[in-house]
C-alpha atoms as one frame of an Amber mdcrd trajectory, in Angstrom:
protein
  -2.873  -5.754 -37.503   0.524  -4.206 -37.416   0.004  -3.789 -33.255  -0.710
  -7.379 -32.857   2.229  -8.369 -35.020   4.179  -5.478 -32.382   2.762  -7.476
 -29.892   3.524 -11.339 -30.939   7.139  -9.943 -31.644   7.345  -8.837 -28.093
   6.049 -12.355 -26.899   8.434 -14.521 -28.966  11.684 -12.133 -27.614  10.354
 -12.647 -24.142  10.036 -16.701 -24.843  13.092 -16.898 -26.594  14.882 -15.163
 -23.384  13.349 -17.820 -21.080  15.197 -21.090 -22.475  18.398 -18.856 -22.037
  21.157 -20.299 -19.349  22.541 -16.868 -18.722  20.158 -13.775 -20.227  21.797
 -11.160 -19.738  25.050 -12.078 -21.790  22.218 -12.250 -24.710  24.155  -8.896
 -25.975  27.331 -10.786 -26.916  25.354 -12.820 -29.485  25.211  -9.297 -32.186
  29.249  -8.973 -31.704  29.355 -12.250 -34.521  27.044 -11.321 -37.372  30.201
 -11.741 -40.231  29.981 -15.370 -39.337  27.547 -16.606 -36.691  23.627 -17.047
 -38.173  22.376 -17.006 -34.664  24.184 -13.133 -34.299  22.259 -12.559 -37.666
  18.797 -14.038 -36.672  19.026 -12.028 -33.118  19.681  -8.561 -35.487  17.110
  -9.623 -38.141  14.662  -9.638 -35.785  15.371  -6.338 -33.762  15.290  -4.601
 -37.622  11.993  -6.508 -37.974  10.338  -5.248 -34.731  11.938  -1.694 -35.342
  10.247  -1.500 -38.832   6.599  -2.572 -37.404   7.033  -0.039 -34.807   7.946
   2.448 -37.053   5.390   1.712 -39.791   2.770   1.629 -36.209   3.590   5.516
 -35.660   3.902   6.393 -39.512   0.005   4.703 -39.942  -0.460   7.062 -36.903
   1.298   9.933 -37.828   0.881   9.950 -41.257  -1.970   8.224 -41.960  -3.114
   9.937 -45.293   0.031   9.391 -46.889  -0.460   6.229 -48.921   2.647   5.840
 -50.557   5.093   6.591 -47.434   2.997   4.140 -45.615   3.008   1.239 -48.494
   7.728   2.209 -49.081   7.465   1.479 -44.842   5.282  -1.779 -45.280   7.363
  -3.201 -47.946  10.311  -2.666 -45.714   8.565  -4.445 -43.130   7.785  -7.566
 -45.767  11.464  -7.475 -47.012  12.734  -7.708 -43.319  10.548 -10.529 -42.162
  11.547 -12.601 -45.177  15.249 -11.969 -44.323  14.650 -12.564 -40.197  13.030
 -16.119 -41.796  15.639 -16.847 -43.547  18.109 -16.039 -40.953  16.094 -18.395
 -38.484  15.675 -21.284 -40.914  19.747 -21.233 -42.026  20.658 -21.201 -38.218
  19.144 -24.885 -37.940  20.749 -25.696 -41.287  23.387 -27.676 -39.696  26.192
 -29.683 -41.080  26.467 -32.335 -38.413  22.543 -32.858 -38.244  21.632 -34.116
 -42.019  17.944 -33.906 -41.329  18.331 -30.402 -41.222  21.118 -29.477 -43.564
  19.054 -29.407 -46.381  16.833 -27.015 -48.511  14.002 -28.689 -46.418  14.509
 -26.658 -43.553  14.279 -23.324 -45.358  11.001 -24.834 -47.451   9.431 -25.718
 -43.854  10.254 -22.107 -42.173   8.952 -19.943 -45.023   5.987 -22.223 -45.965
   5.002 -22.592 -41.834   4.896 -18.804 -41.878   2.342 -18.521 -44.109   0.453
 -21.564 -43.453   0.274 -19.668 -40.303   0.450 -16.089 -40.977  -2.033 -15.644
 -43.453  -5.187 -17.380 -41.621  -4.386 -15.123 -38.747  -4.009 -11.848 -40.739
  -7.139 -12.518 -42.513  -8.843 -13.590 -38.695  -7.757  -9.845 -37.325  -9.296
  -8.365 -40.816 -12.459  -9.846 -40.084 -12.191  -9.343 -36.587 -11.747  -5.639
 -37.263 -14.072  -5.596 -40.440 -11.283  -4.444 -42.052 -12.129  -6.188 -45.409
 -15.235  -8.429 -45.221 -16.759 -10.470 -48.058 -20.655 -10.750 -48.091 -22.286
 -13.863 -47.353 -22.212 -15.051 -51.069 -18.737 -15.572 -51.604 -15.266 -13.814
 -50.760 -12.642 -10.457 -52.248 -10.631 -11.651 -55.013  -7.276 -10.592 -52.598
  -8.994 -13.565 -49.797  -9.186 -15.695 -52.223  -5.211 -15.200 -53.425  -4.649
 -15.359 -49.905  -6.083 -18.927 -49.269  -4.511 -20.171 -52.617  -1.272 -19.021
 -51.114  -1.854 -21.026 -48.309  -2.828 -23.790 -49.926   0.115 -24.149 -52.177
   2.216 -23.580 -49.706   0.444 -26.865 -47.996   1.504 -28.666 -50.762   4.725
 -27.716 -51.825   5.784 -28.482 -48.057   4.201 -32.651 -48.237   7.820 -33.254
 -50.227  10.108 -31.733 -48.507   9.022 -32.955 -45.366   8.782 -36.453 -46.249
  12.858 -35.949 -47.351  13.635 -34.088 -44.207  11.990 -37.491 -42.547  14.163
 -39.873 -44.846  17.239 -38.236 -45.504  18.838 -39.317 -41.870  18.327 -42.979
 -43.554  20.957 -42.614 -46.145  23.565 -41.700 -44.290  23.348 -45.021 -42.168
  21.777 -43.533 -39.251  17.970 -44.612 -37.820  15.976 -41.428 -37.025  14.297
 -41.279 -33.634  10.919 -42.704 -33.284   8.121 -40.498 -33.810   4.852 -41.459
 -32.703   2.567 -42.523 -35.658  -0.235 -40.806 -34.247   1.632 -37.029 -34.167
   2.271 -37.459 -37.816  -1.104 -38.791 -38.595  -2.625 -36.025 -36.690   0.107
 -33.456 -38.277  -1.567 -33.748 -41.721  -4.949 -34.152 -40.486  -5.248 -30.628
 -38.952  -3.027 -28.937 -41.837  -5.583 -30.972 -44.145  -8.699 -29.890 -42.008
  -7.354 -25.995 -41.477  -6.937 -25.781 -45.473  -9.692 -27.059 -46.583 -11.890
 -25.087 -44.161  -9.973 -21.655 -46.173 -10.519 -23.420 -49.074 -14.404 -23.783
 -48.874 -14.599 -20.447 -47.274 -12.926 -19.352 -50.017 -14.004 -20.527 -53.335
 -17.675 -21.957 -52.259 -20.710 -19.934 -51.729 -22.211 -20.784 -48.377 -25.235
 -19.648 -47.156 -24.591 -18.651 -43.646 -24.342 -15.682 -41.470 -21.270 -13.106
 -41.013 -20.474 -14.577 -38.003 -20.201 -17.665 -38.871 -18.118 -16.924 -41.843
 -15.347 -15.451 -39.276 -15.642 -18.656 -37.137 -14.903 -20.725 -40.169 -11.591
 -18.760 -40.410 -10.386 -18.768 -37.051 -11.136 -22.498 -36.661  -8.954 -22.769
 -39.988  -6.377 -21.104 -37.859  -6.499 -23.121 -34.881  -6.295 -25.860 -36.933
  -3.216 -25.291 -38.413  -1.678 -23.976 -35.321  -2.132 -27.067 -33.868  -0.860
 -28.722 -36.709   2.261 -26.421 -36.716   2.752 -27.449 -32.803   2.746 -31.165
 -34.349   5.030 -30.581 -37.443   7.714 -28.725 -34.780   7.537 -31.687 -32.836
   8.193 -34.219 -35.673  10.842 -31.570 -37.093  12.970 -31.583 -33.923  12.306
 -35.309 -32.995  13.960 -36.139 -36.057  17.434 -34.307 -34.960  20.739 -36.856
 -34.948  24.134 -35.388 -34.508  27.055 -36.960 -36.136  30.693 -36.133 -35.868
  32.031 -33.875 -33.279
């Protein structure tokens, strides 16, 4: 798990370098972290990808070692909140009242789970890692998918407000396609409930079938995500200078 997560990390640098005008002046950005949340995003996620590596070679290293492994993975958990936070204040913008809101942070940190969870548990059962039997699920998946589907919920508010708030300040928000929205809920609806009857209902199916349901779950919210990013920046308005 921790080398995929190495792995995505390495992706989303490379991606993020591509929409750059000028690349290689991407340095200059860490020279304004007292003031600038984009300098503090950029260094929140070098400490993030410098504590998976590091907790990569300590599981490799020092594998026996329990409680030097769990000090590295809390370190890990404490700097991916903090690079989310960094990334969701850096679109909290004054000038842009769709976004200048507690919204925005709600969205980030409930997106990452909505999308982090179903893939960590996918690469546990991928791995056989932790596997339930065929009767029902671990006590820890089922946390898991409660997590996620909380976090489903909470989000419905917020992102209704984020939609509406541009309206109050005189301003019409941009037009967004009836269908993206509709079909922005109906995956996140589809990809929970999927974890949800994996979860708490006792099918009887096979193993591998019970690993499909997951990873559909995922792909379903992914897709959902895709939708919800679209909607999110759609709805951008700048006033003022």
């Amino acid at each position: 798990v921790t080398f995929f997560a190495i792995l995505a990390m390495v992706a989303a640098v490379i991606f993020s370098f591509l929409h750059l005008g000028s690349p290689g002046r991407a340095v200059y950005a860490l020279s304004n972290l007292s003031s600038s949340w984009l300098s503090r995003e950029i260094f929140m996620v070098i400490i993030f990808g410098g504590m998976l590596v590091m907790r990569f070679v300590f599981i490799l290293i020092y594998k026996d070692k329990e409680s030097l492994n769990k000090i590295i993975l809390r370190l890990c958990v404490f700097a991916g909140v903090a690079m989310i936070y960094s990334m969701a204040r850096l679109y909290m913008i004054r000038v842009v009242p769709p976004w200048d809101s507690p919204a925005t942070l709600v969205l980030f940190f409930s997106g990452s789970l909505i999308l982090g969870i179903p893939l960590f548990l996918s690469l546990l059962l991928a791995g056989n890692v932790v596997y339930p039997d065929k009767h029902g699920t671990t006590g820890f998946f089922r946390m898991m998918v409660s997590i996620v589907f909380l976090a489903f919920l909470v989000r419905i508010p917020f992102e209704i407000f984020a939609l509406t708030s541009i309206e109050a300040v005189g301003f019409s928000p941009s037009e967004i396609p009836g269908f993206i929205a509709a079909l922005h809920y109906l995956l996140l609806t589809a990809g929970t409930g999927l974890l949800l009857a994996w979860g708490f209902i006792r099918m009887d199916v096979g193993e591998n079938a019970l690993k499909y349901i997951v990873l559909v779950a995922f792909f379903c919210l992914l897709l959902g995500e895709v939708a919800g990013k679209y909607i999110f920046y759609t709805g951008y308005y700048r006033i003022g200078v």
